[in-house]
């Protein structure tokens, strides 16, 4: 019995050491992936950041960052995009005061519909499509912001649309 208990304790120790080594290997792999991400991210300028992702027509690349993953796309892989502009307006329309829903707008042509004074912006972004048929969302803003106070955000949104337009039309470097 003593021999059996001793062998059992020894096997626990060996299993614990093996488990610890496996865990270290996993941590190294994840760290390496993060290093790759950081190296790629350094190639983009601060003005190329949209939401969590990066888009550069100068580099001809999109670094898409999702919840649990990231992917680097070449401009030639971007085949289309849709604009996301969700807003509502709290101004007076036809003599009535209240909230009029703009709803979710997805425009296949890709041009921004724009915002008017009194618009409350709820969501801005784009969904781009790659050559393998997958869609990827770049969410630039989500909240309840007055369009009149979000001029720089709206300008950046339009710049992002312009960059994707260049990529789709093969006008990048």
CSV table of N, CA and C in Angstrom, one decimal:
chain,number,residue,atom,x,y,z
A,1,UNK,N,0.8,-1.2,0.0
A,1,UNK,CA,0.0,0.0,0.0
A,1,UNK,C,0.9,1.2,0.0
A,2,UNK,N,2.0,1.2,0.8
A,2,UNK,CA,2.9,2.4,0.9
A,2,UNK,C,3.5,2.6,-0.5
A,3,UNK,N,3.8,1.5,-1.2
A,3,UNK,CA,4.4,1.7,-2.5
A,3,UNK,C,3.4,2.2,-3.5
A,4,UNK,N,2.1,1.8,-3.4
A,4,UNK,CA,1.1,2.3,-4.3
A,4,UNK,C,0.8,3.8,-4.0
A,5,UNK,N,0.8,4.3,-2.8
A,5,UNK,CA,0.6,5.7,-2.4
A,5,UNK,C,1.8,6.5,-2.9
A,6,UNK,N,3.0,6.0,-2.8
A,6,UNK,CA,4.2,6.7,-3.2
A,6,UNK,C,4.2,6.9,-4.8
A,7,UNK,N,3.7,5.8,-5.5
A,7,UNK,CA,3.7,5.9,-7.0
A,7,UNK,C,2.6,6.9,-7.4
A,8,UNK,N,1.5,6.9,-6.6
A,8,UNK,CA,0.4,7.9,-6.9
A,8,UNK,C,0.8,9.3,-6.7
A,9,UNK,N,1.5,9.6,-5.6
A,9,UNK,CA,2.0,10.9,-5.4
A,9,UNK,C,3.1,11.3,-6.4
A,10,UNK,N,3.9,10.4,-6.8
A,10,UNK,CA,4.9,10.7,-7.8
A,10,UNK,C,4.2,11.0,-9.2
A,11,UNK,N,3.2,10.3,-9.5
A,11,UNK,CA,2.5,10.6,-10.8
A,11,UNK,C,1.8,11.9,-10.8
A,12,UNK,N,1.3,12.4,-9.6
A,12,UNK,CA,0.7,13.7,-9.5
A,12,UNK,C,1.8,14.8,-9.7
A,13,UNK,N,2.9,14.6,-9.2
A,13,UNK,CA,4.0,15.5,-9.4
A,13,UNK,C,4.4,15.6,-10.8
A,14,UNK,N,4.6,14.5,-11.5
A,14,UNK,CA,5.0,14.4,-12.9
A,14,UNK,C,3.9,15.1,-13.8
A,15,UNK,N,2.6,14.8,-13.5
A,15,UNK,CA,1.5,15.4,-14.2
A,15,UNK,C,1.5,16.9,-14.1
A,16,UNK,N,1.8,17.4,-12.9
A,16,UNK,CA,1.8,18.8,-12.6
A,16,UNK,C,2.9,19.5,-13.4
A,17,UNK,N,4.1,18.9,-13.4
A,17,UNK,CA,5.2,19.4,-14.2
A,17,UNK,C,4.9,19.4,-15.7
A,18,UNK,N,4.3,18.3,-16.2
A,18,UNK,CA,4.0,18.3,-17.6
A,18,UNK,C,3.0,19.3,-18.0
A,19,UNK,N,2.0,19.5,-17.1
A,19,UNK,CA,0.9,20.5,-17.3
A,19,UNK,C,1.5,21.9,-17.3
A,20,UNK,N,2.5,22.1,-16.4
A,20,UNK,CA,3.1,23.4,-16.3
A,20,UNK,C,3.9,23.7,-17.6
A,21,UNK,N,4.6,22.7,-18.1
A,21,UNK,CA,5.4,22.9,-19.4
A,21,UNK,C,4.5,23.2,-20.5
A,22,UNK,N,3.3,22.5,-20.6
A,22,UNK,CA,2.3,22.7,-21.7
A,22,UNK,C,1.8,24.1,-21.6
A,23,UNK,N,1.5,24.6,-20.4
A,23,UNK,CA,1.0,25.9,-20.2
A,23,UNK,C,2.0,27.0,-20.7
A,24,UNK,N,3.3,26.7,-20.4
A,24,UNK,CA,4.3,27.7,-20.8
A,24,UNK,C,4.4,27.7,-22.3
A,25,UNK,N,4.3,26.6,-23.0
A,25,UNK,CA,4.3,26.6,-24.4
A,25,UNK,C,3.2,27.4,-25.0
A,26,UNK,N,2.0,27.2,-24.5
A,26,UNK,CA,0.8,28.0,-24.9
A,26,UNK,C,1.1,29.5,-24.7
A,27,UNK,N,1.6,29.9,-23.6
A,27,UNK,CA,1.8,31.3,-23.3
A,27,UNK,C,2.8,31.9,-24.3
A,28,UNK,N,3.9,31.1,-24.6
A,28,UNK,CA,4.9,31.6,-25.6
A,28,UNK,C,4.2,31.8,-26.9
A,29,UNK,N,3.4,30.9,-27.4
A,29,UNK,CA,2.7,31.0,-28.7
A,29,UNK,C,1.9,32.2,-28.7
A,30,UNK,N,1.1,32.4,-27.7
A,30,UNK,CA,0.2,33.6,-27.7
A,30,UNK,C,1.0,34.9,-27.7
A,31,UNK,N,2.1,34.9,-26.9
A,31,UNK,CA,3.0,36.1,-26.9
A,31,UNK,C,3.6,36.3,-28.3
A,32,UNK,N,4.0,35.3,-29.0
A,32,UNK,CA,4.6,35.5,-30.3
A,32,UNK,C,3.5,36.0,-31.2
A,33,UNK,N,2.3,35.6,-31.2
A,33,UNK,CA,1.2,36.1,-32.0
A,33,UNK,C,1.0,37.6,-31.7
A,34,UNK,N,1.1,38.0,-30.5
A,34,UNK,CA,0.9,39.4,-30.1
A,34,UNK,C,2.1,40.2,-30.6
A,35,UNK,N,3.3,39.6,-30.6
A,35,UNK,CA,4.5,40.3,-31.1
A,35,UNK,C,4.3,40.5,-32.6
A,36,UNK,N,3.8,39.5,-33.4
A,36,UNK,CA,3.5,39.7,-34.8
A,36,UNK,C,2.5,40.8,-35.0
A,37,UNK,N,1.4,40.8,-34.2
A,37,UNK,CA,0.4,41.9,-34.3
A,37,UNK,C,1.0,43.3,-34.1
A,38,UNK,N,1.8,43.4,-33.0
A,38,UNK,CA,2.5,44.7,-32.7
A,38,UNK,C,3.4,45.1,-33.8
A,39,UNK,N,4.1,44.2,-34.4
A,39,UNK,CA,5.0,44.6,-35.5
A,39,UNK,C,4.2,45.1,-36.7
A,40,UNK,N,3.2,44.4,-37.0
A,40,UNK,CA,2.3,44.8,-38.2
A,40,UNK,C,1.7,46.2,-37.9
A,41,UNK,N,1.2,46.3,-36.7
A,41,UNK,CA,0.5,47.5,-36.3
A,41,UNK,C,1.4,48.8,-36.4
A,42,UNK,N,2.7,48.6,-36.1
A,42,UNK,CA,3.7,49.7,-36.2
A,42,UNK,C,3.8,50.3,-37.6
A,43,UNK,N,3.5,49.5,-38.6
A,43,UNK,CA,3.6,50.0,-40.0
A,43,UNK,C,2.5,51.0,-40.3
A,44,UNK,N,1.4,51.0,-39.5
A,44,UNK,CA,0.3,51.9,-39.8
A,44,UNK,C,0.6,53.2,-39.0
A,45,UNK,N,0.1,54.3,-39.5
A,45,UNK,CA,0.2,55.6,-38.7
A,45,UNK,C,-1.0,55.7,-37.8
A,46,UNK,N,-0.8,56.7,-36.9
A,46,UNK,CA,-1.9,56.9,-35.9
A,46,UNK,C,-3.2,57.3,-36.6
A,47,UNK,N,-3.1,58.0,-37.7
A,47,UNK,CA,-4.3,58.5,-38.4
A,47,UNK,C,-5.0,57.3,-39.2
A,48,UNK,N,-4.4,56.2,-39.2
A,48,UNK,CA,-4.9,55.0,-39.9
A,48,UNK,C,-5.9,54.2,-39.1
A,49,UNK,N,-6.0,54.6,-37.8
A,49,UNK,CA,-6.8,53.8,-36.8
A,49,UNK,C,-8.2,54.2,-36.9
A,50,UNK,N,-9.1,53.2,-37.1
A,50,UNK,CA,-10.5,53.4,-37.1
A,50,UNK,C,-11.2,52.4,-36.2
A,51,UNK,N,-11.7,52.8,-35.1
A,51,UNK,CA,-12.2,51.8,-34.1
A,51,UNK,C,-11.0,51.1,-33.6
A,52,UNK,N,-11.1,49.7,-33.7
A,52,UNK,CA,-9.9,48.9,-33.2
A,52,UNK,C,-9.1,48.5,-34.4
A,53,UNK,N,-9.5,48.8,-35.6
A,53,UNK,CA,-8.8,48.4,-36.9
A,53,UNK,C,-8.0,49.5,-37.5
A,54,UNK,N,-7.2,49.2,-38.5
A,54,UNK,CA,-6.3,50.1,-39.2
A,54,UNK,C,-6.5,50.0,-40.7
A,55,UNK,N,-6.7,51.1,-41.4
A,55,UNK,CA,-6.9,51.1,-42.8
A,55,UNK,C,-5.9,52.2,-43.4
A,56,UNK,N,-5.1,51.8,-44.3
A,56,UNK,CA,-4.1,52.7,-45.0
A,56,UNK,C,-4.1,52.5,-46.5
A,57,UNK,N,-4.5,53.5,-47.2
A,57,UNK,CA,-4.4,53.4,-48.6
A,57,UNK,C,-3.0,53.6,-49.1
A,58,UNK,N,-2.1,54.3,-48.3
A,58,UNK,CA,-0.7,54.4,-48.6
A,58,UNK,C,0.0,53.0,-48.6
A,59,UNK,N,-0.3,52.2,-47.6
A,59,UNK,CA,0.2,50.9,-47.5
A,59,UNK,C,-0.5,49.9,-48.4
A,60,UNK,N,-1.8,50.3,-48.7
A,60,UNK,CA,-2.6,49.3,-49.4
A,60,UNK,C,-3.0,48.1,-48.6
A,61,UNK,N,-3.3,48.4,-47.3
A,61,UNK,CA,-3.6,47.3,-46.4
A,61,UNK,C,-4.7,47.7,-45.4
A,62,UNK,N,-5.4,46.6,-44.9
A,62,UNK,CA,-6.4,46.8,-43.8
A,62,UNK,C,-6.0,45.8,-42.7
A,63,UNK,N,-5.7,46.3,-41.5
A,63,UNK,CA,-5.5,45.4,-40.4
A,63,UNK,C,-6.8,45.4,-39.6
A,64,UNK,N,-7.6,44.3,-39.8
A,64,UNK,CA,-8.9,44.2,-39.2
A,64,UNK,C,-8.7,43.5,-37.9
A,65,UNK,N,-9.3,44.1,-36.8
A,65,UNK,CA,-9.2,43.6,-35.5
A,65,UNK,C,-10.6,43.2,-35.0
A,66,UNK,N,-10.8,41.9,-34.8
A,66,UNK,CA,-12.1,41.5,-34.2
A,66,UNK,C,-12.0,41.2,-32.7
A,67,UNK,N,-13.0,40.6,-32.2
A,67,UNK,CA,-13.0,40.3,-30.7
A,67,UNK,C,-11.8,39.5,-30.3
A,68,UNK,N,-11.6,38.3,-31.0
A,68,UNK,CA,-10.6,37.4,-30.6
A,68,UNK,C,-9.5,37.1,-31.6
A,69,UNK,N,-9.6,37.9,-32.7
A,69,UNK,CA,-8.6,37.7,-33.7
A,69,UNK,C,-8.3,38.9,-34.5
A,70,UNK,N,-7.3,38.9,-35.3
A,70,UNK,CA,-7.0,40.0,-36.2
A,70,UNK,C,-6.5,39.3,-37.6
A,71,UNK,N,-6.7,40.1,-38.6
A,71,UNK,CA,-6.4,39.6,-40.0
A,71,UNK,C,-5.8,40.8,-40.8
A,72,UNK,N,-4.7,40.6,-41.5
A,72,UNK,CA,-4.2,41.6,-42.4
A,72,UNK,C,-4.6,41.3,-43.8
A,73,UNK,N,-5.3,42.3,-44.4
A,73,UNK,CA,-5.8,42.2,-45.8
A,73,UNK,C,-5.0,43.1,-46.7
A,74,UNK,N,-4.7,42.7,-47.9
A,74,UNK,CA,-4.2,43.5,-48.9
A,74,UNK,C,-5.3,44.2,-49.6
A,75,UNK,N,-5.1,45.4,-50.1
A,75,UNK,CA,-6.1,46.2,-50.8
A,75,UNK,C,-6.8,45.4,-51.9
A,76,UNK,N,-6.0,44.6,-52.6
A,76,UNK,CA,-6.6,43.8,-53.7
A,76,UNK,C,-7.6,42.8,-53.2
A,77,UNK,N,-7.6,42.5,-51.9
A,77,UNK,CA,-8.6,41.5,-51.4
A,77,UNK,C,-9.9,42.2,-51.0
A,78,UNK,N,-10.0,43.5,-51.0
A,78,UNK,CA,-11.2,44.2,-50.6
A,78,UNK,C,-12.0,44.4,-51.9
A,79,UNK,N,-13.2,43.8,-51.9
A,79,UNK,CA,-14.0,43.8,-53.2
A,79,UNK,C,-15.2,44.7,-53.1
A,80,UNK,N,-15.6,45.1,-51.9
A,80,UNK,CA,-16.7,46.0,-51.7
A,80,UNK,C,-16.9,46.4,-50.3
A,81,UNK,N,-17.8,47.3,-50.0
A,81,UNK,CA,-18.1,47.8,-48.7
A,81,UNK,C,-19.4,48.4,-48.6
A,82,UNK,N,-20.0,48.5,-47.4
A,82,UNK,CA,-21.2,49.1,-47.1
A,82,UNK,C,-21.0,50.1,-45.9
A,83,UNK,N,-21.7,51.2,-46.0
A,83,UNK,CA,-21.6,52.2,-45.0
A,83,UNK,C,-22.6,51.9,-43.9
A,84,UNK,N,-22.2,52.1,-42.6
A,84,UNK,CA,-23.2,52.0,-41.5
A,84,UNK,C,-23.3,53.4,-40.9
A,85,UNK,N,-24.5,53.9,-40.9
A,85,UNK,CA,-24.9,55.1,-40.3
A,85,UNK,C,-26.2,55.0,-39.7
A,86,UNK,N,-26.2,54.9,-38.4
A,86,UNK,CA,-27.5,54.8,-37.6
A,86,UNK,C,-27.6,56.1,-36.9
A,87,UNK,N,-28.7,56.8,-37.0
A,87,UNK,CA,-29.0,58.1,-36.4
A,87,UNK,C,-30.4,58.3,-36.2
A,88,UNK,N,-30.8,59.3,-35.4
A,88,UNK,CA,-32.1,59.8,-35.4
A,88,UNK,C,-32.0,61.3,-35.2
A,89,UNK,N,-33.1,62.0,-35.4
A,89,UNK,CA,-33.1,63.4,-35.3
A,89,UNK,C,-34.2,63.9,-34.3
A,90,UNK,N,-33.7,64.8,-33.5
A,90,UNK,CA,-34.6,65.4,-32.5
A,90,UNK,C,-35.0,66.8,-32.8
A,91,UNK,N,-35.0,67.2,-34.0
A,91,UNK,CA,-35.4,68.5,-34.4
A,91,UNK,C,-36.9,68.5,-34.8
A,92,UNK,N,-37.5,69.6,-35.1
A,92,UNK,CA,-38.9,69.8,-35.5
A,92,UNK,C,-39.1,69.4,-37.0
A,93,UNK,N,-40.0,68.5,-37.3
A,93,UNK,CA,-40.3,68.1,-38.7
A,93,UNK,C,-41.8,68.3,-38.8
A,94,UNK,N,-42.2,69.0,-39.8
A,94,UNK,CA,-43.6,69.2,-40.2
A,94,UNK,C,-44.4,69.7,-38.9
A,95,UNK,N,-43.8,70.6,-38.1
A,95,UNK,CA,-44.5,71.1,-37.0
A,95,UNK,C,-44.6,70.2,-35.8
A,96,UNK,N,-44.0,69.0,-35.9
A,96,UNK,CA,-44.1,68.1,-34.8
A,96,UNK,C,-42.7,68.0,-34.1
A,97,UNK,N,-42.7,68.0,-32.8
A,97,UNK,CA,-41.4,67.8,-32.1
A,97,UNK,C,-41.4,66.4,-31.6
A,98,UNK,N,-40.3,65.7,-31.8
A,98,UNK,CA,-40.1,64.4,-31.3
A,98,UNK,C,-38.9,63.7,-31.9
A,99,UNK,N,-38.9,62.4,-31.8
A,99,UNK,CA,-37.7,61.7,-32.2
A,99,UNK,C,-38.1,60.9,-33.5
A,100,UNK,N,-37.4,61.1,-34.5
A,100,UNK,CA,-37.7,60.4,-35.8
A,100,UNK,C,-36.5,59.4,-36.0
A,101,UNK,N,-36.8,58.2,-36.1
A,101,UNK,CA,-35.8,57.2,-36.3
A,101,UNK,C,-35.2,57.1,-37.7
A,102,UNK,N,-33.9,57.2,-37.8
A,102,UNK,CA,-33.3,57.0,-39.1
A,102,UNK,C,-33.0,55.6,-39.4
A,103,UNK,N,-32.9,54.8,-38.3
A,103,UNK,CA,-32.7,53.4,-38.5
A,103,UNK,C,-31.3,53.0,-38.9
A,104,UNK,N,-31.2,51.8,-39.3
A,104,UNK,CA,-29.9,51.2,-39.7
A,104,UNK,C,-29.8,51.5,-41.2
A,105,UNK,N,-28.8,52.2,-41.6
A,105,UNK,CA,-28.6,52.5,-43.1
A,105,UNK,C,-27.4,51.7,-43.5
A,106,UNK,N,-27.6,50.9,-44.5
A,106,UNK,CA,-26.4,50.2,-45.1
A,106,UNK,C,-26.5,50.6,-46.6
A,107,UNK,N,-25.5,51.3,-47.1
A,107,UNK,CA,-25.6,51.8,-48.5
A,107,UNK,C,-24.5,51.1,-49.3
A,108,UNK,N,-25.0,50.2,-50.2
A,108,UNK,CA,-24.1,49.4,-51.0
A,108,UNK,C,-23.1,50.2,-51.9
A,109,UNK,N,-23.5,51.4,-52.3
A,109,UNK,CA,-22.6,52.2,-53.2
A,109,UNK,C,-21.4,52.6,-52.4
A,110,UNK,N,-21.6,52.9,-51.1
A,110,UNK,CA,-20.4,53.2,-50.3
A,110,UNK,C,-20.3,54.7,-49.9
A,111,UNK,N,-21.1,55.5,-50.4
A,111,UNK,CA,-21.0,56.9,-50.1
A,111,UNK,C,-21.7,57.2,-48.8
A,112,UNK,N,-21.1,58.1,-48.0
A,112,UNK,CA,-21.8,58.5,-46.7
A,112,UNK,C,-23.0,59.4,-47.0
A,113,UNK,N,-24.1,59.1,-46.3
A,113,UNK,CA,-25.3,59.9,-46.5
A,113,UNK,C,-25.2,61.2,-45.8
A,114,UNK,N,-24.3,61.3,-44.9
A,114,UNK,CA,-24.1,62.6,-44.2
A,114,UNK,C,-25.0,62.8,-43.0
A,115,UNK,N,-24.7,63.8,-42.2
A,115,UNK,CA,-25.5,64.1,-41.0
A,115,UNK,C,-25.9,65.5,-41.1
A,116,UNK,N,-27.1,65.8,-40.5
A,116,UNK,CA,-27.6,67.2,-40.4
A,116,UNK,C,-27.6,67.7,-39.0
A,117,UNK,N,-27.7,69.0,-38.9
A,117,UNK,CA,-27.8,69.6,-37.6
A,117,UNK,C,-29.0,69.0,-36.8
A,118,UNK,N,-28.8,68.6,-35.6
A,118,UNK,CA,-29.9,68.0,-34.8
A,118,UNK,C,-29.9,66.5,-34.9
A,119,UNK,N,-29.1,65.9,-35.7
A,119,UNK,CA,-29.0,64.4,-35.8
A,119,UNK,C,-28.3,63.9,-34.5
A,120,UNK,N,-28.7,62.9,-34.0
A,120,UNK,CA,-28.1,62.2,-32.9
A,120,UNK,C,-27.5,60.9,-33.5
A,121,UNK,N,-26.2,60.8,-33.5
A,121,UNK,CA,-25.5,59.7,-34.1
A,121,UNK,C,-25.4,58.5,-33.1
A,122,UNK,N,-25.9,57.4,-33.5
A,122,UNK,CA,-25.9,56.2,-32.7
A,122,UNK,C,-24.8,55.2,-33.1
A,123,UNK,N,-24.5,55.1,-34.4
A,123,UNK,CA,-23.5,54.2,-34.8
A,123,UNK,C,-22.9,54.6,-36.2
A,124,UNK,N,-21.6,54.5,-36.3
A,124,UNK,CA,-20.9,54.8,-37.6
A,124,UNK,C,-19.9,53.8,-37.8
A,125,UNK,N,-19.8,53.4,-39.0
A,125,UNK,CA,-18.7,52.4,-39.4
A,125,UNK,C,-18.9,51.9,-40.8
A,126,UNK,N,-18.2,50.8,-41.1
A,126,UNK,CA,-18.3,50.2,-42.5
A,126,UNK,C,-18.3,48.7,-42.3
A,127,UNK,N,-18.8,48.0,-43.3
A,127,UNK,CA,-18.6,46.6,-43.4
A,127,UNK,C,-17.9,46.4,-44.8
A,128,UNK,N,-16.7,45.8,-44.7
A,128,UNK,CA,-16.1,45.5,-46.0
A,128,UNK,C,-16.1,44.0,-46.3
A,129,UNK,N,-16.1,43.8,-47.6
A,129,UNK,CA,-16.2,42.4,-48.1
A,129,UNK,C,-14.9,42.0,-48.8
A,130,UNK,N,-14.4,40.8,-48.5
A,130,UNK,CA,-13.1,40.4,-49.1
A,130,UNK,C,-13.4,39.4,-50.2
A,131,UNK,N,-12.4,39.1,-51.0
A,131,UNK,CA,-12.5,38.3,-52.2
A,131,UNK,C,-13.0,36.9,-51.9
A,132,UNK,N,-12.8,36.4,-50.6
A,132,UNK,CA,-13.3,35.1,-50.3
A,132,UNK,C,-14.8,35.2,-49.8
A,133,UNK,N,-15.4,36.3,-49.9
A,133,UNK,CA,-16.8,36.5,-49.6
A,133,UNK,C,-17.2,36.8,-48.1
A,134,UNK,N,-16.2,37.0,-47.3
A,134,UNK,CA,-16.5,37.2,-45.9
A,134,UNK,C,-16.6,38.7,-45.7
A,135,UNK,N,-17.5,39.1,-44.7
A,135,UNK,CA,-17.7,40.5,-44.3
A,135,UNK,C,-17.0,40.7,-43.0
A,136,UNK,N,-16.5,42.0,-42.9
A,136,UNK,CA,-15.8,42.4,-41.6
A,136,UNK,C,-16.2,43.8,-41.3
A,137,UNK,N,-16.7,44.0,-40.1
A,137,UNK,CA,-17.2,45.3,-39.6
A,137,UNK,C,-16.1,46.1,-38.9
A,138,UNK,N,-16.0,47.3,-39.3
A,138,UNK,CA,-15.1,48.3,-38.6
A,138,UNK,C,-16.1,49.3,-37.9
A,139,UNK,N,-16.2,49.2,-36.6
A,139,UNK,CA,-17.1,50.1,-35.9
A,139,UNK,C,-16.3,51.3,-35.4
A,140,UNK,N,-16.7,52.4,-35.9
A,140,UNK,CA,-15.9,53.7,-35.5
A,140,UNK,C,-16.6,54.3,-34.3
A,141,UNK,N,-17.9,54.3,-34.2
A,141,UNK,CA,-18.5,55.0,-33.1
A,141,UNK,C,-19.8,54.3,-32.8
A,142,UNK,N,-20.1,54.2,-31.5
A,142,UNK,CA,-21.4,53.7,-31.0
A,142,UNK,C,-21.8,54.4,-29.7
A,143,UNK,N,-22.9,55.1,-29.7
A,143,UNK,CA,-23.3,55.9,-28.5
A,143,UNK,C,-24.5,56.7,-28.9
A,144,UNK,N,-24.5,57.9,-28.3
A,144,UNK,CA,-25.6,58.9,-28.6
A,144,UNK,C,-24.9,60.3,-28.6
A,145,UNK,N,-24.3,60.6,-29.8
A,145,UNK,CA,-23.6,61.9,-29.9
A,145,UNK,C,-24.3,62.8,-30.8
A,146,UNK,N,-24.2,64.1,-30.5
A,146,UNK,CA,-24.8,65.1,-31.3
A,146,UNK,C,-23.9,65.4,-32.5
A,147,UNK,N,-24.5,65.3,-33.7
A,147,UNK,CA,-23.7,65.4,-34.9
A,147,UNK,C,-23.0,66.8,-34.9
A,148,UNK,N,-23.6,67.8,-34.4
A,148,UNK,CA,-23.0,69.2,-34.4
A,148,UNK,C,-21.7,69.2,-33.6
A,149,UNK,N,-21.5,68.3,-32.7
A,149,UNK,CA,-20.3,68.2,-31.8
A,149,UNK,C,-19.4,67.1,-32.2
A,150,UNK,N,-19.7,66.5,-33.4
A,150,UNK,CA,-18.9,65.3,-33.8
A,150,UNK,C,-18.3,65.5,-35.2
A,151,UNK,N,-18.0,66.8,-35.5
A,151,UNK,CA,-17.4,67.1,-36.8
A,151,UNK,C,-16.2,66.3,-37.2
A,152,UNK,N,-15.2,66.2,-36.2
A,152,UNK,CA,-14.0,65.5,-36.6
A,152,UNK,C,-14.2,64.0,-36.7
A,153,UNK,N,-15.2,63.4,-35.9
A,153,UNK,CA,-15.5,62.0,-36.1
A,153,UNK,C,-16.2,61.8,-37.4
A,154,UNK,N,-17.0,62.7,-37.9
A,154,UNK,CA,-17.7,62.5,-39.1
A,154,UNK,C,-16.7,62.7,-40.3
A,155,UNK,N,-15.7,63.6,-40.2
A,155,UNK,CA,-14.7,63.7,-41.2
A,155,UNK,C,-13.9,62.5,-41.3
A,156,UNK,N,-13.5,61.9,-40.1
A,156,UNK,CA,-12.7,60.6,-40.2
A,156,UNK,C,-13.5,59.5,-40.8
A,157,UNK,N,-14.8,59.5,-40.5
A,157,UNK,CA,-15.7,58.5,-41.1
A,157,UNK,C,-15.7,58.6,-42.6
A,158,UNK,N,-15.8,59.8,-43.1
A,158,UNK,CA,-15.8,60.0,-44.6
A,158,UNK,C,-14.4,59.7,-45.1
A,159,UNK,N,-13.3,59.9,-44.4
A,159,UNK,CA,-12.0,59.6,-44.8
A,159,UNK,C,-11.9,58.0,-45.0
A,160,UNK,N,-12.4,57.3,-44.0
A,160,UNK,CA,-12.4,55.8,-44.1
A,160,UNK,C,-13.1,55.4,-45.3
A,161,UNK,N,-14.3,55.9,-45.6
A,161,UNK,CA,-15.1,55.6,-46.8
A,161,UNK,C,-14.2,55.8,-48.0
A,162,UNK,N,-13.6,57.0,-48.1
A,162,UNK,CA,-12.7,57.3,-49.2
A,162,UNK,C,-11.6,56.3,-49.4
A,163,UNK,N,-10.9,55.9,-48.3
A,163,UNK,CA,-9.9,54.9,-48.4
A,163,UNK,C,-10.4,53.6,-48.9
A,164,UNK,N,-11.5,53.1,-48.4
A,164,UNK,CA,-12.1,51.9,-48.9
A,164,UNK,C,-12.5,52.0,-50.4
A,165,UNK,N,-13.0,53.1,-50.8
A,165,UNK,CA,-13.3,53.4,-52.2
A,165,UNK,C,-12.1,53.3,-53.1
A,166,UNK,N,-11.0,53.8,-52.6
A,166,UNK,CA,-9.7,53.7,-53.4
A,166,UNK,C,-9.3,52.3,-53.5
A,167,UNK,N,-9.4,51.5,-52.4
A,167,UNK,CA,-9.1,50.1,-52.5
A,167,UNK,C,-9.9,49.3,-53.4
A,168,UNK,N,-11.2,49.5,-53.3
A,168,UNK,CA,-12.1,48.8,-54.2
A,168,UNK,C,-11.9,49.1,-55.7
A,169,UNK,N,-11.5,50.4,-56.0
A,169,UNK,CA,-11.3,50.8,-57.3
A,169,UNK,C,-9.8,50.7,-57.8
A,170,UNK,N,-9.0,50.0,-56.9
A,170,UNK,CA,-7.6,49.7,-57.2
A,170,UNK,C,-6.8,51.0,-57.4
A,171,UNK,N,-7.0,52.0,-56.6
A,171,UNK,CA,-6.4,53.3,-56.7
A,171,UNK,C,-5.4,53.5,-55.6
A,172,UNK,N,-4.9,52.5,-54.9
A,172,UNK,CA,-4.0,52.6,-53.8
A,172,UNK,C,-2.6,52.3,-54.3
A,173,UNK,N,-1.6,52.6,-53.5
A,173,UNK,CA,-0.2,52.4,-53.8
A,173,UNK,C,0.1,50.9,-53.8
